[in-house]
Amino acid sequence: MAQLHLLTRSPFSQDMTHAFACIGNSDQLVLMGDGCYLLHAKLDNFELPKPILFIDEDCSARGIDADNMADFRSISIEECVSLSLAAQHVLTW
């Protein structure tokens, strides 16, 4: 894996165009914290790597129902740590 991108801020609170343009097809994207609100964003204009990963506990804490969402997969905090250790670079947005 080339890069791991951790989206921790709400995509509605800022323009994420630059961040999304930096994410390559071989990268991985993890939604955590307020970044989980991306589950409800319209992503048609961006080519993001699939599946987009999210921390299930963060979604639950925000009342976001992420069950059966295409192109998304839930991971644990432990899995996120493992991805961080395996990545060449970790970028936080």
Tab-separated table of N, CA and C in Angstrom, residues 3-68:
chain	number	residue	atom	x	y	z
A	3	GLN	N	-0.075	4.776	0.295
A	3	GLN	CA	-0.406	5.763	1.317
A	3	GLN	C	-1.727	5.415	1.991
A	4	LEU	N	-1.805	5.803	3.251
A	4	LEU	CA	-3.045	5.661	4.006
A	4	LEU	C	-3.525	7.066	4.311
A	5	HIS	N	-4.758	7.350	3.949
A	5	HIS	CA	-5.358	8.664	4.188
A	5	HIS	C	-6.409	8.507	5.281
A	6	LEU	N	-6.265	9.287	6.340
A	6	LEU	CA	-7.216	9.277	7.447
A	6	LEU	C	-8.022	10.565	7.379
A	7	LEU	N	-9.301	10.443	7.093
A	7	LEU	CA	-10.174	11.609	7.039
A	7	LEU	C	-10.853	11.751	8.392
A	8	THR	N	-10.462	12.791	9.133
A	8	THR	CA	-10.959	12.969	10.502
A	8	THR	C	-11.929	14.125	10.634
A	9	ARG	N	-12.069	14.929	9.600
A	9	ARG	CA	-12.946	16.105	9.642
A	9	ARG	C	-14.152	15.888	8.749
A	10	SER	N	-15.223	16.566	9.087
A	10	SER	CA	-16.423	16.470	8.272
A	10	SER	C	-16.154	17.003	6.873
A	11	PRO	N	-16.534	16.258	5.846
A	11	PRO	CA	-16.346	16.745	4.479
A	11	PRO	C	-17.252	17.933	4.172
A	12	PHE	N	-18.224	18.193	5.041
A	12	PHE	CA	-19.147	19.312	4.835
A	12	PHE	C	-18.618	20.599	5.460
A	13	SER	N	-17.580	20.507	6.290
A	13	SER	CA	-17.050	21.689	6.956
A	13	SER	C	-15.916	22.346	6.182
A	14	GLN	N	-15.479	21.718	5.122
A	14	GLN	CA	-14.365	22.251	4.345
A	14	GLN	C	-14.409	21.694	2.941
A	15	ASP	N	-13.656	22.307	2.064
A	15	ASP	CA	-13.559	21.820	0.694
A	15	ASP	C	-12.540	20.688	0.655
A	16	MET	N	-12.986	19.497	0.350
A	16	MET	CA	-12.118	18.322	0.346
A	16	MET	C	-11.566	18.015	-1.048
A	17	THR	N	-11.774	18.904	-2.019
A	17	THR	CA	-11.330	18.658	-3.387
A	17	THR	C	-9.837	18.368	-3.446
A	18	HIS	N	-9.031	19.170	-2.769
A	18	HIS	CA	-7.578	18.968	-2.790
A	18	HIS	C	-7.210	17.622	-2.155
A	19	ALA	N	-7.811	17.325	-1.023
A	19	ALA	CA	-7.507	16.057	-0.349
A	19	ALA	C	-7.867	14.876	-1.235
A	20	PHE	N	-9.049	14.893	-1.819
A	20	PHE	CA	-9.483	13.775	-2.650
A	20	PHE	C	-8.625	13.639	-3.905
A	21	ALA	N	-8.121	14.757	-4.428
A	21	ALA	CA	-7.264	14.708	-5.611
A	21	ALA	C	-5.919	14.051	-5.297
A	22	CYS	N	-5.521	14.043	-4.037
A	22	CYS	CA	-4.243	13.457	-3.623
A	22	CYS	C	-4.327	11.953	-3.360
A	23	ILE	N	-5.521	11.417	-3.371
A	23	ILE	CA	-5.709	10.003	-3.048
A	23	ILE	C	-5.652	9.172	-4.333
A	24	GLY	N	-4.648	8.302	-4.411
A	24	GLY	CA	-4.466	7.461	-5.588
A	24	GLY	C	-5.252	6.158	-5.507
A	25	ASN	N	-5.347	5.475	-6.629
A	25	ASN	CA	-6.102	4.214	-6.693
A	25	ASN	C	-5.492	3.112	-5.839
A	26	SER	N	-4.186	3.161	-5.602
A	26	SER	CA	-3.548	2.130	-4.786
A	26	SER	C	-3.510	2.507	-3.301
A	27	ASP	N	-4.005	3.697	-2.970
A	27	ASP	CA	-4.048	4.153	-1.580
A	27	ASP	C	-5.282	3.588	-0.883
A	28	GLN	N	-5.330	3.801	0.432
A	28	GLN	CA	-6.525	3.439	1.191
A	28	GLN	C	-7.011	4.664	1.936
A	29	LEU	N	-8.327	4.770	2.069
A	29	LEU	CA	-8.969	5.882	2.755
A	29	LEU	C	-9.754	5.329	3.931
A	30	VAL	N	-9.483	5.882	5.128
A	30	VAL	CA	-10.201	5.478	6.332
A	30	VAL	C	-10.939	6.705	6.876
A	31	LEU	N	-12.231	6.545	7.095
A	31	LEU	CA	-13.045	7.593	7.702
A	31	LEU	C	-13.080	7.371	9.202
A	32	MET	N	-12.741	8.415	9.945
A	32	MET	CA	-12.779	8.312	11.401
A	32	MET	C	-13.223	9.653	11.968
A	33	GLY	N	-13.732	9.628	13.190
A	33	GLY	CA	-14.237	10.862	13.773
A	33	GLY	C	-15.321	11.445	12.891
A	34	ASP	N	-15.302	12.780	12.736
A	34	ASP	CA	-16.309	13.440	11.899
A	34	ASP	C	-16.160	13.114	10.418
A	35	GLY	N	-15.058	12.501	10.039
A	35	GLY	CA	-14.888	12.068	8.651
A	35	GLY	C	-15.936	11.045	8.236
A	36	CYS	N	-16.561	10.394	9.220
A	36	CYS	CA	-17.602	9.401	8.920
A	36	CYS	C	-18.808	10.018	8.214
A	37	TYR	N	-18.968	11.333	8.326
A	37	TYR	CA	-20.082	11.985	7.632
A	37	TYR	C	-19.935	11.879	6.115
A	38	LEU	N	-18.761	11.481	5.642
A	38	LEU	CA	-18.569	11.266	4.213
A	38	LEU	C	-19.478	10.143	3.702
A	39	LEU	N	-19.923	9.281	4.586
A	39	LEU	CA	-20.827	8.199	4.187
A	39	LEU	C	-22.110	8.748	3.570
A	40	HIS	N	-22.443	10.002	3.903
A	40	HIS	CA	-23.670	10.618	3.374
A	40	HIS	C	-23.388	11.681	2.321
A	41	ALA	N	-22.140	11.796	1.895
A	41	ALA	CA	-21.775	12.811	0.903
A	41	ALA	C	-21.920	12.259	-0.509
A	42	LYS	N	-22.137	13.130	-1.454
A	42	LYS	CA	-22.199	12.750	-2.858
A	42	LYS	C	-20.772	12.736	-3.394
A	43	LEU	N	-20.326	11.592	-3.883
A	43	LEU	CA	-18.938	11.415	-4.298
A	43	LEU	C	-18.782	11.188	-5.795
A	44	ASP	N	-19.788	11.517	-6.572
A	44	ASP	CA	-19.758	11.233	-8.007
A	44	ASP	C	-18.603	11.913	-8.730
A	45	ASN	N	-18.137	13.045	-8.230
A	45	ASN	CA	-17.092	13.798	-8.924
A	45	ASN	C	-15.686	13.326	-8.582
A	46	PHE	N	-15.563	12.345	-7.717
A	46	PHE	CA	-14.244	11.908	-7.257
A	46	PHE	C	-14.068	10.415	-7.502
A	47	GLU	N	-12.854	10.044	-7.893
A	47	GLU	CA	-12.515	8.630	-8.028
A	47	GLU	C	-11.699	8.248	-6.808
A	48	LEU	N	-12.349	7.645	-5.852
A	48	LEU	CA	-11.695	7.241	-4.611
A	48	LEU	C	-11.500	5.728	-4.617
A	49	PRO	N	-10.437	5.259	-3.941
A	49	PRO	CA	-10.198	3.807	-3.901
A	49	PRO	C	-11.324	3.091	-3.169
A	50	LYS	N	-11.664	1.916	-3.651
A	50	LYS	CA	-12.723	1.122	-3.029
A	50	LYS	C	-12.113	-0.130	-2.422
A	51	PRO	N	-12.587	-0.617	-1.334
A	51	PRO	CA	-13.638	0.011	-0.547
A	51	PRO	C	-13.087	1.157	0.290
A	52	ILE	N	-13.954	2.104	0.606
A	52	ILE	CA	-13.612	3.155	1.565
A	52	ILE	C	-13.870	2.551	2.945
A	53	LEU	N	-12.885	2.637	3.799
A	53	LEU	CA	-12.970	2.031	5.126
A	53	LEU	C	-13.468	3.053	6.143
A	54	PHE	N	-14.140	2.585	7.172
A	54	PHE	CA	-14.591	3.484	8.227
A	54	PHE	C	-14.532	2.774	9.567
A	55	ILE	N	-14.339	3.565	10.623
A	55	ILE	CA	-14.319	3.030	11.983
A	55	ILE	C	-15.767	2.943	12.463
A	56	ASP	N	-16.227	1.728	12.682
A	56	ASP	CA	-17.629	1.495	13.033
A	56	ASP	C	-18.038	2.236	14.311
A	57	GLU	N	-17.173	2.238	15.316
A	57	GLU	CA	-17.498	2.903	16.574
A	57	GLU	C	-17.721	4.401	16.381
A	58	ASP	N	-16.949	5.020	15.466
A	58	ASP	CA	-17.113	6.450	15.199
A	58	ASP	C	-18.447	6.740	14.525
A	59	CYS	N	-18.872	5.859	13.627
A	59	CYS	CA	-20.188	6.027	12.989
A	59	CYS	C	-21.304	5.887	14.016
A	60	SER	N	-21.196	4.880	14.843
A	60	SER	CA	-22.225	4.650	15.869
A	60	SER	C	-22.336	5.840	16.814
A	61	ALA	N	-21.202	6.409	17.198
A	61	ALA	CA	-21.205	7.554	18.128
A	61	ALA	C	-21.881	8.772	17.515
A	62	ARG	N	-21.930	8.834	16.179
A	62	ARG	CA	-22.546	9.972	15.493
A	62	ARG	C	-23.940	9.637	14.955
A	63	GLY	N	-24.445	8.462	15.281
A	63	GLY	CA	-25.775	8.071	14.839
A	63	GLY	C	-25.863	7.778	13.354
A	64	ILE	N	-24.743	7.404	12.753
A	64	ILE	CA	-24.712	7.107	11.317
A	64	ILE	C	-24.897	5.610	11.122
A	65	ASP	N	-25.925	5.240	10.369
A	65	ASP	CA	-26.182	3.839	10.061
A	65	ASP	C	-25.401	3.486	8.804
A	66	ALA	N	-24.373	2.697	8.962
A	66	ALA	CA	-23.494	2.361	7.839
A	66	ALA	C	-23.699	0.937	7.348
A	67	ASP	N	-24.748	0.281	7.760
A	67	ASP	CA	-25.001	-1.092	7.326
A	67	ASP	C	-25.361	-1.137	5.849
A	68	ASN	N	-24.825	-2.134	5.161
A	68	ASN	CA	-25.160	-2.424	3.758
A	68	ASN	C	-24.901	-1.256	2.812
